[in-house]
Amino acid sequence: MNKIVIANWKMNPQTKKEAEQLFKAFLSKDQKLNKNKVIICPSLPHLFISQKLKNKKVLLGAQNVSTENEGAYTGEVSPKMLKDMGVNYVIVGHSERRKIGEDDETINKKILNLLKYKMIPILCVGEKKRDHDGFYLSYVREQIKSCLFGVSSSNIKNIIIAYEPIWAISSNKGTEATVSEFTEMKIFIKKTLSDLYNEKTAHNILIIYGGSVNSINAKPFLEEGGADGLLVGRDSLNIKKFFSILETIK
Ligand code: PGA
C-alpha cells in the first residue's frame, strides 16, 4: 500500500526566500517522489508561496486551524480559508500545541469542524513518558476517546492518527522510539478504535509514526512496524535528508 509522508516544517524557515527555495528544491526532485503521498505542511505565511508553486505531485497541509468558522477571532485561521488555499490536511493536537494549552476538547472541536469541510485531520497523540505500569496506554486511550468524541463511524475513516511519543521528538532531545514500541502502540490504538467503533472500521484507519524519523529508521517503522506513513519534523527541512527518507521507502 502507498504510504503517507508528512513534512511538518513547524515555525521554519524564517524567510519567504528560504521557504521558496525549500519548496522549489523539493519540486525539482519530484521525479523521485515515487508512489507515496507527500504532504507538505509549511507555516501559515508560507502556505501562500507553496500554493503558488505546488504541482499535482504534492499535497498541502496546515499545522493548525481555528475551532471557529468566521468572525471576530483575532489571530485565527478558519477551515474555509485553508481549504480555499488548496489545503486538505490539517495537523491537530500536536504536542507542541498541547504544551501551550490546547486541550482535547479544543482538538475535538477542530476535528469535527474540519470534517464538516471535508478536510482530513491528522490527529497527533502520544505520551510524555513511558512507565512500567502501562499508564501511558490509558493516557493515549483517553486522548483518542476525547479527541474523537462525536465523530461518526462513517467519518472516522477520514482521519489519520499520528502516534508521536513526546519523548522521541527530536527537539526534546530524547531517545529514539523502537519499532516494537511503535507496533505495540499501533495495536493498542487499533484496539481502542475497535472498542469505540468496530473492528472493521478500526482496520481501515491509517496510523502513522512521528518522532525523530530519519533515513535509517523510516523503512523499519513502515515495514516491520506496519506504520501507514511518517510525520517528519527536523529532517523535512533538509531537502537531502528528506529525499533520502523518500528514497528508502520507494
Ligand atoms: P521530529 O518532529 O521529526 O523533529 O522529531 C516530528 C514532529 O514533531 O512532528
Short mmCIF file of C-alpha atoms and ligand atoms in Angstrom, two decimals:
data_model
loop_
_atom_site.label_atom_id
_atom_site.label_comp_id
_atom_site.label_asym_id
_atom_site.label_seq_id
_atom_site.Cartn_x
_atom_site.Cartn_y
_atom_site.Cartn_z
CA MET A 1 0.00 0.00 0.00
CA ASN A 2 1.19 3.51 -0.70
CA LYS A 3 2.48 5.34 2.32
CA ILE A 4 1.86 8.89 3.51
CA VAL A 5 4.85 11.10 4.27
CA ILE A 6 4.06 14.36 6.01
CA ALA A 7 6.61 17.16 6.27
CA ASN A 8 5.96 19.31 9.33
CA TRP A 9 8.08 22.44 8.84
CA LYS A 10 6.93 23.82 12.23
CA MET A 11 7.94 27.51 12.67
CA ASN A 12 10.63 27.27 9.97
CA PRO A 13 12.24 28.62 7.83
CA GLN A 14 12.36 32.29 8.81
CA THR A 15 12.16 33.96 5.41
CA LYS A 16 9.96 33.80 2.37
CA LYS A 17 13.07 33.26 0.25
CA GLU A 18 14.18 30.22 2.21
CA ALA A 19 10.68 28.73 2.16
CA GLU A 20 10.55 29.26 -1.57
CA GLN A 21 13.95 27.63 -2.03
CA LEU A 22 12.97 24.67 0.07
CA PHE A 23 9.73 24.17 -1.78
CA LYS A 24 11.37 24.59 -5.19
CA ALA A 25 14.16 22.17 -4.29
CA PHE A 26 11.51 19.74 -3.25
CA LEU A 27 9.60 20.11 -6.51
CA SER A 28 12.75 19.91 -8.62
CA LYS A 29 13.27 16.37 -7.42
CA ASP A 30 9.70 15.33 -7.84
CA GLN A 31 10.63 12.55 -10.25
CA LYS A 32 11.88 10.73 -7.19
CA LEU A 33 8.73 11.24 -5.22
CA ASN A 34 7.54 7.81 -6.29
CA LYS A 35 4.14 6.45 -5.46
CA ASN A 36 3.93 7.65 -1.88
CA LYS A 37 1.67 10.50 -0.90
CA VAL A 38 3.69 13.50 0.23
CA ILE A 39 2.02 16.28 2.21
CA ILE A 40 3.96 19.46 2.95
CA CYS A 41 2.84 21.48 5.98
CA PRO A 42 4.54 24.90 5.93
CA SER A 43 3.85 27.74 8.35
CA LEU A 44 0.78 29.83 7.54
CA PRO A 45 2.51 32.71 5.70
CA HIS A 46 4.49 30.22 3.64
CA LEU A 47 1.37 28.31 2.65
CA PHE A 48 0.73 31.07 0.19
CA ILE A 49 4.06 30.56 -1.60
CA SER A 50 3.60 26.83 -1.57
CA GLN A 51 0.13 27.15 -3.03
CA LYS A 52 1.53 29.15 -5.95
CA LEU A 53 4.37 26.71 -6.57
CA LYS A 54 2.75 23.41 -5.93
CA ASN A 55 2.06 20.85 -8.60
CA LYS A 56 -0.07 17.74 -8.63
CA LYS A 57 2.60 15.56 -7.06
CA VAL A 58 2.48 17.27 -3.71
CA LEU A 59 -0.33 17.97 -1.29
CA LEU A 60 -0.58 20.86 1.12
CA GLY A 61 -1.30 20.66 4.80
CA ALA A 62 -1.60 23.19 7.63
CA GLN A 63 -0.18 22.92 11.13
CA ASN A 64 -3.23 24.32 12.89
CA VAL A 65 -6.76 25.66 12.39
CA SER A 66 -9.33 27.60 14.39
CA THR A 67 -12.22 25.94 16.20
CA GLU A 68 -14.42 28.67 14.70
CA ASN A 69 -15.65 29.25 11.17
CA GLU A 70 -15.61 33.01 10.78
CA GLY A 71 -15.91 36.31 12.58
CA ALA A 72 -14.25 38.15 15.44
CA TYR A 73 -11.43 35.74 16.35
CA THR A 74 -8.22 37.74 16.15
CA GLY A 75 -5.24 35.74 15.00
CA GLU A 76 -7.25 32.69 14.00
CA VAL A 77 -7.49 30.97 10.61
CA SER A 78 -10.67 29.16 9.60
CA PRO A 79 -11.01 25.79 7.84
CA LYS A 80 -12.59 27.53 4.87
CA MET A 81 -9.63 29.92 4.49
CA LEU A 82 -7.29 26.95 4.43
CA LYS A 83 -9.43 25.00 2.03
CA ASP A 84 -9.52 27.98 -0.27
CA MET A 85 -5.69 27.92 -0.28
CA GLY A 86 -5.69 24.35 -1.53
CA VAL A 87 -5.15 22.79 1.89
CA ASN A 88 -6.83 19.46 2.51
CA TYR A 89 -4.91 18.15 5.51
CA VAL A 90 -4.52 19.77 8.92
CA ILE A 91 -2.34 18.64 11.81
CA VAL A 92 -4.30 18.86 15.06
CA GLY A 93 -3.27 18.14 18.63
CA HIS A 94 0.46 18.27 18.03
CA SER A 95 2.28 18.03 21.37
CA GLU A 96 3.89 21.41 20.75
CA ARG A 97 0.41 22.95 20.67
CA ARG A 98 -0.83 20.92 23.62
CA LYS A 99 2.18 22.29 25.53
CA ILE A 100 0.87 25.83 25.05
CA GLY A 101 -2.58 24.97 26.33
CA GLU A 102 -4.51 23.18 23.59
CA ASP A 103 -6.66 20.54 25.27
CA ASP A 104 -8.58 17.52 23.99
CA GLU A 105 -11.86 19.44 23.95
CA THR A 106 -10.43 22.10 21.65
CA ILE A 107 -8.85 19.46 19.43
CA ASN A 108 -12.18 17.65 19.23
CA LYS A 109 -13.93 20.85 18.09
CA LYS A 110 -11.30 21.36 15.39
CA ILE A 111 -11.68 17.79 14.17
CA LEU A 112 -15.47 17.99 13.95
CA ASN A 113 -15.23 21.27 12.11
CA LEU A 114 -12.61 20.06 9.63
CA LEU A 115 -14.72 17.03 8.82
CA LYS A 116 -17.66 19.30 8.04
CA TYR A 117 -15.46 20.96 5.44
CA LYS A 118 -14.36 17.59 4.07
CA MET A 119 -10.78 18.17 5.18
CA ILE A 120 -8.58 15.47 6.67
CA PRO A 121 -7.44 15.99 10.28
CA ILE A 122 -4.09 14.43 11.21
CA LEU A 123 -4.63 13.79 14.90
CA CYS A 124 -1.42 13.60 16.95
CA VAL A 125 -1.44 11.56 20.13
CA GLY A 126 1.38 10.40 22.36
CA GLU A 127 2.55 10.12 25.91
CA LYS A 128 5.12 12.30 27.70
CA LYS A 129 6.94 9.30 29.09
CA ARG A 130 6.64 5.54 29.41
CA ASP A 131 6.15 3.83 32.75
CA HIS A 132 6.38 0.19 33.78
CA ASP A 133 2.73 0.02 34.84
CA GLY A 134 1.36 0.89 31.42
CA PHE A 135 -0.31 4.16 32.43
CA TYR A 136 0.93 5.63 29.16
CA LEU A 137 -1.52 3.33 27.40
CA SER A 138 -4.55 4.68 29.23
CA TYR A 139 -3.20 8.19 28.66
CA VAL A 140 -3.21 7.69 24.88
CA ARG A 141 -6.56 5.91 25.03
CA GLU A 142 -8.07 8.93 26.81
CA GLN A 143 -6.61 11.31 24.22
CA ILE A 144 -8.18 9.28 21.41
CA LYS A 145 -11.56 8.95 23.11
CA SER A 146 -11.83 12.64 23.93
CA CYS A 147 -10.48 13.96 20.65
CA LEU A 148 -12.79 11.74 18.62
CA PHE A 149 -15.90 12.40 20.69
CA GLY A 150 -18.89 12.72 18.35
CA VAL A 151 -17.00 11.58 15.24
CA SER A 152 -19.33 9.21 13.43
CA SER A 153 -18.28 5.80 12.18
CA SER A 154 -18.74 7.00 8.62
CA ASN A 155 -16.38 9.92 9.23
CA ILE A 156 -13.66 8.24 11.23
CA LYS A 157 -12.10 6.83 8.06
CA ASN A 158 -11.33 10.42 7.06
CA ILE A 159 -8.94 10.91 9.96
CA ILE A 160 -5.27 9.99 10.10
CA ILE A 161 -3.85 9.20 13.54
CA ALA A 162 -0.21 10.08 14.14
CA TYR A 163 1.42 8.38 17.10
CA GLU A 164 4.15 10.73 18.27
CA PRO A 165 5.66 9.82 21.63
CA ILE A 166 6.69 13.20 23.02
CA TRP A 167 9.92 11.78 24.39
CA ALA A 168 11.01 10.74 20.90
CA ILE A 169 10.51 14.10 19.15
CA SER A 170 13.89 15.44 18.04
CA SER A 171 13.53 18.86 19.67
CA ASN A 172 13.03 17.16 23.05
CA LYS A 173 16.48 15.61 22.67
CA GLY A 174 15.09 12.35 23.88
CA THR A 175 15.69 8.76 22.94
CA GLU A 176 14.50 7.35 19.65
CA ALA A 177 11.48 5.08 19.81
CA THR A 178 11.99 1.49 18.70
CA VAL A 179 9.93 -0.20 16.05
CA SER A 180 8.41 -2.56 18.63
CA GLU A 181 7.38 0.40 20.79
CA PHE A 182 5.50 1.73 17.78
CA THR A 183 3.97 -1.65 16.94
CA GLU A 184 2.71 -2.12 20.48
CA MET A 185 1.06 1.29 20.36
CA LYS A 186 -0.36 0.74 16.91
CA ILE A 187 -2.07 -2.44 18.12
CA PHE A 188 -3.31 -0.61 21.19
CA ILE A 189 -4.69 2.29 19.13
CA LYS A 190 -6.46 -0.14 16.80
CA LYS A 191 -7.98 -1.90 19.82
CA THR A 192 -9.13 1.44 21.21
CA LEU A 193 -10.70 2.33 17.86
CA SER A 194 -12.28 -1.08 17.62
CA ASP A 195 -13.88 -0.56 21.05
CA LEU A 196 -15.10 2.88 20.04
CA TYR A 197 -16.36 1.84 16.60
CA ASN A 198 -15.92 -1.74 15.42
CA GLU A 199 -13.16 -4.00 14.21
CA LYS A 200 -13.75 -3.46 10.52
CA THR A 201 -13.79 0.32 10.87
CA ALA A 202 -10.66 0.27 13.05
CA HIS A 203 -8.89 -1.85 10.48
CA ASN A 204 -9.22 0.86 7.84
CA ILE A 205 -7.91 3.79 9.88
CA LEU A 206 -4.42 4.93 8.98
CA ILE A 207 -1.86 5.09 11.78
CA ILE A 208 1.39 6.84 11.08
CA TYR A 209 4.53 7.36 13.16
CA GLY A 210 6.34 10.58 14.06
CA GLY A 211 9.33 11.35 16.29
CA SER A 212 12.92 11.72 15.03
CA VAL A 213 12.16 9.98 11.74
CA ASN A 214 15.23 9.76 9.52
CA SER A 215 16.50 7.82 6.53
CA ILE A 216 17.69 4.98 8.76
CA ASN A 217 14.56 4.32 10.80
CA ALA A 218 11.93 5.27 8.16
CA LYS A 219 11.83 1.92 6.41
CA PRO A 220 11.78 -0.22 9.59
CA PHE A 221 8.89 1.83 11.03
CA LEU A 222 6.92 1.28 7.83
CA GLU A 223 7.86 -2.28 7.00
CA GLU A 224 8.50 -4.04 10.30
CA GLY A 225 6.38 -1.70 12.38
CA GLY A 226 3.46 -1.56 9.99
CA ALA A 227 3.12 2.23 10.03
CA ASP A 228 0.91 3.61 7.27
CA GLY A 229 3.14 6.64 6.97
CA LEU A 230 5.52 9.03 8.68
CA LEU A 231 5.34 12.50 10.15
CA VAL A 232 8.73 14.12 9.71
CA GLY A 233 9.81 17.30 11.50
CA ARG A 234 13.55 18.09 11.60
CA ASP A 235 14.58 16.06 8.58
CA SER A 236 11.86 17.57 6.38
CA LEU A 237 13.70 20.91 6.49
CA ASN A 238 16.77 19.46 4.88
CA ILE A 239 15.93 18.51 1.34
CA LYS A 240 18.76 15.98 1.10
CA LYS A 241 17.66 14.21 4.25
CA PHE A 242 14.00 14.37 3.30
CA PHE A 243 14.73 12.85 -0.08
CA SER A 244 16.82 10.12 1.41
CA ILE A 245 13.80 9.21 3.56
CA LEU A 246 11.63 9.08 0.43
CA GLU A 247 14.32 7.13 -1.40
CA THR A 248 14.48 4.43 1.25
CA ILE A 249 10.78 3.80 1.08
CA LYS A 250 10.06 3.96 -2.62
P1 PGA B 1 10.83 15.46 14.58
O1 PGA B 1 9.39 16.11 14.71
O2 PGA B 1 10.86 14.64 13.32
O3 PGA B 1 11.75 16.64 14.52
O4 PGA B 1 11.03 14.63 15.81
C1 PGA B 1 8.22 15.38 14.48
C2 PGA B 1 7.05 16.20 14.93
O5 PGA B 1 7.13 16.85 15.99
O6 PGA B 1 6.01 16.25 14.23
#
